[in-house]
Coordinates of C-alpha atoms and ligand atoms in Angstrom, one line a residue:
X988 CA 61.4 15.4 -43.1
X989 CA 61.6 12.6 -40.8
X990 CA 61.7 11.9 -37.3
X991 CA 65.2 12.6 -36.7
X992 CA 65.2 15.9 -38.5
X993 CA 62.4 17.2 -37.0
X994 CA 62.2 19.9 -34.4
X995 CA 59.2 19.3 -31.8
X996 CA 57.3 21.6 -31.0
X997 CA 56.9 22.4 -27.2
X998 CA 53.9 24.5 -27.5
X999 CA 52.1 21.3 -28.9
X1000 CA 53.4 19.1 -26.3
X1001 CA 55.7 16.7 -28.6
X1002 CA 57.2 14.3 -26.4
X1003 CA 57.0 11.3 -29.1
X1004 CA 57.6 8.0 -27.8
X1005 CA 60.4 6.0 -29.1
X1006 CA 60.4 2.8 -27.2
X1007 CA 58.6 0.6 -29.0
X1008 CA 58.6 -2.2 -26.2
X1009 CA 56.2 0.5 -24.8
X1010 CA 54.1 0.9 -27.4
X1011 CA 53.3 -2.8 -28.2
X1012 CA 52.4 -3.1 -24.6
X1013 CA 50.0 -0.4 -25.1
X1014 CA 48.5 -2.4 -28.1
X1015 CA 48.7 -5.5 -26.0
X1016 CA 46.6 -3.7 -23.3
X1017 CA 44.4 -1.9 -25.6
X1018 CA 43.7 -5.6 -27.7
X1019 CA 41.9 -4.1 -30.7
X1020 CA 40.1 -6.7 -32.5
X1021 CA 38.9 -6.5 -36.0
X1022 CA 35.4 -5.0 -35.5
X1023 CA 37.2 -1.7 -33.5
X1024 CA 36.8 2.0 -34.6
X1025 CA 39.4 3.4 -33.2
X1026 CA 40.0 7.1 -32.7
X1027 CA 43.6 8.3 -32.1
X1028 CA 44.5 11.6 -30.7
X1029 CA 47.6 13.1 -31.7
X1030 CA 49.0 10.1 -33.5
X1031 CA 52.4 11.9 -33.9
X1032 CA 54.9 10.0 -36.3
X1033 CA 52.4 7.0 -36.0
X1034 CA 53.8 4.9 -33.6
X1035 CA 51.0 3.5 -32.0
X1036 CA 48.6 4.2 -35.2
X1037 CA 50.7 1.3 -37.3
X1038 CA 49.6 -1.2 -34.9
X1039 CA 45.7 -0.3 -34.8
X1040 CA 45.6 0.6 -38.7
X1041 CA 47.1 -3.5 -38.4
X1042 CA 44.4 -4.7 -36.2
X1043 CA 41.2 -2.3 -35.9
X1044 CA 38.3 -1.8 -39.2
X1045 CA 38.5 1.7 -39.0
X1046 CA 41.3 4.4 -37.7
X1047 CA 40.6 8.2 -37.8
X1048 CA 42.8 9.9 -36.2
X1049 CA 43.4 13.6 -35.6
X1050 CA 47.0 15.4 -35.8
X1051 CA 47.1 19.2 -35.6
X1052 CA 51.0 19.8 -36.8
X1053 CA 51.0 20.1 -40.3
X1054 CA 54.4 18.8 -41.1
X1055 CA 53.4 15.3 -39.3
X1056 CA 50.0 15.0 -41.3
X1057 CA 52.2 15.0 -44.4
X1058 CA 54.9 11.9 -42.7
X1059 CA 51.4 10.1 -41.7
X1060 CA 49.6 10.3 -45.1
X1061 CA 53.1 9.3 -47.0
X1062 CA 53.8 6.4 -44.1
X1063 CA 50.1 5.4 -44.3
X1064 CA 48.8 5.9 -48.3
X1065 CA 48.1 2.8 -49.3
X1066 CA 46.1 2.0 -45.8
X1067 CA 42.5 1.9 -46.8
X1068 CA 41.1 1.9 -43.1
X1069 CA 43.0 5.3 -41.8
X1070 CA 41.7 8.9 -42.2
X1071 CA 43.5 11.3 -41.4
X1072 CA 42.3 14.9 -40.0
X1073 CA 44.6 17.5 -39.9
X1074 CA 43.0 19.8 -37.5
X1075 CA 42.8 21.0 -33.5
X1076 CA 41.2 17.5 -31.5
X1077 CA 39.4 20.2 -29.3
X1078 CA 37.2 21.6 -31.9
X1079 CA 36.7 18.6 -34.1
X1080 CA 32.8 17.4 -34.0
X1081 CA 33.6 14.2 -33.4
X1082 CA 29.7 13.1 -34.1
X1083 CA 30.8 13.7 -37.7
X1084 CA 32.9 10.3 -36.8
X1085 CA 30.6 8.4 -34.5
X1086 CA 28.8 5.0 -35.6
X1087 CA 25.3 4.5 -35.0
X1088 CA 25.9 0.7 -34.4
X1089 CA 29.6 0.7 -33.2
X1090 CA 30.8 2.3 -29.8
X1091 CA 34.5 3.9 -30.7
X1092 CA 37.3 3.7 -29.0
X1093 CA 39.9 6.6 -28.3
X1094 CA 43.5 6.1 -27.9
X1095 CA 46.3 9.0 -27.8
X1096 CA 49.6 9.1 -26.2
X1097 CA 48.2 13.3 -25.5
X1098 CA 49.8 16.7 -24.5
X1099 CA 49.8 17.5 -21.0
X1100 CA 48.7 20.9 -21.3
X1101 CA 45.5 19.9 -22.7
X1102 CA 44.6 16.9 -20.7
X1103 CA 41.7 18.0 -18.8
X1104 CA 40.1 19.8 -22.3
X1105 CA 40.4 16.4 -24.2
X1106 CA 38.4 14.0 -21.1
X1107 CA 35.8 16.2 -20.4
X1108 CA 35.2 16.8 -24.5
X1109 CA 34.6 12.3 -24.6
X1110 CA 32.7 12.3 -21.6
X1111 CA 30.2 14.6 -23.7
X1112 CA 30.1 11.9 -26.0
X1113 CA 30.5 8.7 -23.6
X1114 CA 27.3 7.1 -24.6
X1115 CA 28.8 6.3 -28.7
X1116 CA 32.2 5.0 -27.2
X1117 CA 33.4 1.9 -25.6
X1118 CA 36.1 3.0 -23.8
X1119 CA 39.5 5.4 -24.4
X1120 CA 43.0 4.6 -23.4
X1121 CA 45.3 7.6 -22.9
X1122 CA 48.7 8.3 -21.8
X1123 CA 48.5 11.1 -19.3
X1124 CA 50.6 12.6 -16.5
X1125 CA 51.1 10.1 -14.0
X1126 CA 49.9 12.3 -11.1
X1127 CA 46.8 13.2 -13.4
X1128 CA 46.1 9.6 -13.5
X1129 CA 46.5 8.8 -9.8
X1130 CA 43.7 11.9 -9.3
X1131 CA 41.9 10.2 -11.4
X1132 CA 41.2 7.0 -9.6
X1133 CA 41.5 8.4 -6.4
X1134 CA 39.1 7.5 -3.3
X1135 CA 37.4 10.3 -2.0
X1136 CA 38.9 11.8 1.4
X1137 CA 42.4 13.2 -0.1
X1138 CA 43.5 15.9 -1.7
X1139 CA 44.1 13.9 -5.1
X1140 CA 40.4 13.4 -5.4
X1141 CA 38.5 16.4 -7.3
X1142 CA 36.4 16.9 -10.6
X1143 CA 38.0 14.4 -12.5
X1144 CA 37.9 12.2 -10.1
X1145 CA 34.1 12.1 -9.8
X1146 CA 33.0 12.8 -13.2
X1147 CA 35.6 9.6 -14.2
X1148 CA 34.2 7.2 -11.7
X1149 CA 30.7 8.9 -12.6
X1150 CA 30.8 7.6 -16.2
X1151 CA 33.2 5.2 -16.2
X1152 CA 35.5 2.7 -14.5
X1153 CA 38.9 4.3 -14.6
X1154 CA 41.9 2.4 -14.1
X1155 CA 45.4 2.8 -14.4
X1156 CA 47.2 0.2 -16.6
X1157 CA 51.0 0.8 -16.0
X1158 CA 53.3 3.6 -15.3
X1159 CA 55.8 4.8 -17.8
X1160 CA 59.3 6.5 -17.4
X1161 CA 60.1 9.8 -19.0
X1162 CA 63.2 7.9 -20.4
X1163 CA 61.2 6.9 -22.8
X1164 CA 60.3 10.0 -24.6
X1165 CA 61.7 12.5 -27.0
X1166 CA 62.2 15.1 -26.3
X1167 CA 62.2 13.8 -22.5
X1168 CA 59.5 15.9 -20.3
X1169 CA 59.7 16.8 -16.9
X1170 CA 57.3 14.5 -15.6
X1171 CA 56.6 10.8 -15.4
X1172 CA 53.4 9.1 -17.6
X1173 CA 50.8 6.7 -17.3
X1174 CA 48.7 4.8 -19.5
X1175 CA 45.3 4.7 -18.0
X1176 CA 41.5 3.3 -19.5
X1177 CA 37.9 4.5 -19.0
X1178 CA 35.8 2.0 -19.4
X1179 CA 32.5 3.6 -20.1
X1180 CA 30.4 0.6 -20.6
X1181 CA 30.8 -0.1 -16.7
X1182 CA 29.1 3.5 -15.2
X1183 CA 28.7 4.0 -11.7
X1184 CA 25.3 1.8 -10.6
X1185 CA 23.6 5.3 -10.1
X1186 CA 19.9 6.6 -11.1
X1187 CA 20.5 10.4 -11.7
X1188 CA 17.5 12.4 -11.7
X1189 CA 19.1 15.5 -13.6
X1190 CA 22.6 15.9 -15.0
X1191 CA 22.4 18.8 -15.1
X1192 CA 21.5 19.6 -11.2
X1193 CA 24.4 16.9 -10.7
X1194 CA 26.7 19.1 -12.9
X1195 CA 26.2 21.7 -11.4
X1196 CA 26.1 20.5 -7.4
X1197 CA 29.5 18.7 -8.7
X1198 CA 31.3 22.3 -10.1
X1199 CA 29.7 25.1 -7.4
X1200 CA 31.2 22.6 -4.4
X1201 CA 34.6 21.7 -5.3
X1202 CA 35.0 25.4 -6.8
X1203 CA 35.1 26.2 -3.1
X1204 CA 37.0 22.6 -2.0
X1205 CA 37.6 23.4 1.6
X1206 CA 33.8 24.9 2.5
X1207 CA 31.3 22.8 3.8
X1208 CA 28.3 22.0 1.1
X1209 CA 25.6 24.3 3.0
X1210 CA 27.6 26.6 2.0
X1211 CA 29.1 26.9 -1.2
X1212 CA 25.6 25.4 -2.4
X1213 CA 24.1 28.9 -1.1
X1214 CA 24.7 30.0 -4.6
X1215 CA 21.7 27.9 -6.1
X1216 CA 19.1 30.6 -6.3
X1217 CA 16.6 29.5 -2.9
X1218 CA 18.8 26.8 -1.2
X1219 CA 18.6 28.0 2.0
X1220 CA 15.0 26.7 1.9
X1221 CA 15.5 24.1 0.1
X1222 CA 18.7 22.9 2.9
X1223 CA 15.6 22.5 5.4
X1224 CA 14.3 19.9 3.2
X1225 CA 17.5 17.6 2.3
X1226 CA 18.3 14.6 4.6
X1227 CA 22.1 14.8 4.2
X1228 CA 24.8 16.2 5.9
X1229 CA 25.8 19.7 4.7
X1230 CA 28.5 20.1 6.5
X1231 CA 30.8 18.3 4.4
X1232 CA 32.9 18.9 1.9
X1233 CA 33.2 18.1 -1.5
X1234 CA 36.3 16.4 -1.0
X1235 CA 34.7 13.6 1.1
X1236 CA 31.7 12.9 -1.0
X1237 CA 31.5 9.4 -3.1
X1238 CA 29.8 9.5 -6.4
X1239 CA 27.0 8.0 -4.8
X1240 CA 27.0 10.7 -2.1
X1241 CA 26.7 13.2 -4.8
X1242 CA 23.9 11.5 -6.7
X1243 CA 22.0 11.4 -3.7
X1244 CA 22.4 14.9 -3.0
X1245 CA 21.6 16.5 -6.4
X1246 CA 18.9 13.7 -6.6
X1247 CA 17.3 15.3 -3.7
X1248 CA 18.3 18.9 -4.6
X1249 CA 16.6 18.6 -8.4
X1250 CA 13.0 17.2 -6.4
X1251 CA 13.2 20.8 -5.1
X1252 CA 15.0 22.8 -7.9
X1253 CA 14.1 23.1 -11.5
X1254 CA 17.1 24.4 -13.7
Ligands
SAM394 N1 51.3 9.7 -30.4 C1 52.7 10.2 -30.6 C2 53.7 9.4 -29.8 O1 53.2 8.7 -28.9 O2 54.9 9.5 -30.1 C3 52.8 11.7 -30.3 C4 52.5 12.1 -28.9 S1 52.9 13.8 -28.5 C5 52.8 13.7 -26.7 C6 51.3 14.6 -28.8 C7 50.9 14.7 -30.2 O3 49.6 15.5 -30.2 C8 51.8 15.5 -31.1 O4 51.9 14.8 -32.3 C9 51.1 16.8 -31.3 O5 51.5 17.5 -32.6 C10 49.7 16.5 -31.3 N2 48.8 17.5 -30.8 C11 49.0 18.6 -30.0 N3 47.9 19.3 -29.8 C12 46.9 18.7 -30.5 C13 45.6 19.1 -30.7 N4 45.0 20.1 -30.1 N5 44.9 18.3 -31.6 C14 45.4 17.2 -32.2 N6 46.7 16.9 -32.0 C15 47.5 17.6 -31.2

């Protein structure tokens, strides 16, 4: 089996690049240096893994399509740094591949369908990683690093700029892929050693302030926060303006509110 034999699968979301311009400006922007661990999600026919197995200490990476696990270990035997795990990235333990003294890195050209799924499974293990580079739906991206006050700007949005500094690196043209997908790509990088400059008092009341108000985007916080077991006495007590809406909150606005919220409320 090789690439030109092959017959993606949609329902895995195999669009492989097969520019390699592309992918070396990828590597240039990821510049992995020889101390990296680098984890690679859904390395595919190992386009972009040939250059990190080149330059990083360590490469796990994690393909669930049997049939490409088997290219990948022939293409990549005699490669003493790469492991391969043939398996679903979504219920991998990753702590199983954490380092106590090294902050991993993520990299994966990923499938659209499971973008979401794959960020918020890092973020629960943001503090052992240094950053992750991913190649994502271009308007995914742009909601990412959008500015509160617009309809782009949502969960993501805040948790990203929360833990990170997100920022897009370039834009890439569906040309480039095969089979070609219906949309157009970007290749953007969290940087999770630069969190916002906040002081939260409890994730978890942040969490949760975060999810009940943009579940209900278009109400005004007094109200969607009603669902917090006693907020209506507790809304007497907050200095902040209520009637807002999640959509025009910064992630400072929101640690400020959940700060004050958890003085009141114990989860
Ligand atoms: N990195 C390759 C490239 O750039 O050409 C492949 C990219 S393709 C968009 C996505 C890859 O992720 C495919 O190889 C697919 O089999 C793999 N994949 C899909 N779902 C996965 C999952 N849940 N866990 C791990 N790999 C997955």
């Amino acid at each position: 089996m090789n690439q030109l034999t092959f017959r993606p699968k949609k329902s895995l979301g195999q669009n492989f690049l097969v520019d390699e311009n592309i992918a070396r400006k990828i590597i240039e922007k990821l510049t992995p240096n020889p101390q990296d661990v680098i984890i690679e999600i859904g390395p595919g026919f190992g386009v972009l893994t040939k250059y990190i197995i080149s330059q990083a200490r360590k490469v796990i990476a994690i393909e669930i399509d049997a049939k490409l696990c088997e290219s990948l270990r022939g293409r990549f035997r005699s490669s003493k740094n790469f492991t391969l795990i043939q398996g679903d990235f979504l219920k991998t333990e990753l702590r199983n591949y954490l380092e106590e003294e090294v902050l991993v890195r993520f990299l994966g050209n990923i499938p659209f369908h499971i973008t979401s799924p794959v960020i918020f499974k890092i973020f629960q293990i943001r503090q052992f990683a240094s950053d992750m580079t991913l190649m994502i739906q271009r308007e995914v991206a742009e909601r990412i690093v959008a500015n509160p006050g617009g309809k782009d700007y949502g969960i993501l949005s805040v948790f990203s700029q929360l833990y990170s500094k997100p920022k897009i690196l370039f834009h890439i043209s569906r040309n480039v892929f095969k089979p070609k997908p219906q949309v157009d790509s970007s290749v953007i990088k969290w940087d999770f050693t630069q969190p916002a400059d906040v002081g939260v008092v409890s994730e978890e009341v942040l969490d949760k302030v975060i999810h009940l108000t943009f579940q209900q985007r278009r109400k005004m916080l007094r109200k969607s926060l009603q669902q917090i077991p006693g907020f209506f006495e507790y809304s007497k007590k907050i200095n902040f303006n209520l009637k807002k809406r999640p959509e025009e909150l910064s992630v400072h606005e929101f640690v400020e509110l959940s700060n004050q919220i958890s003085k009141l409320w114990k989860i």
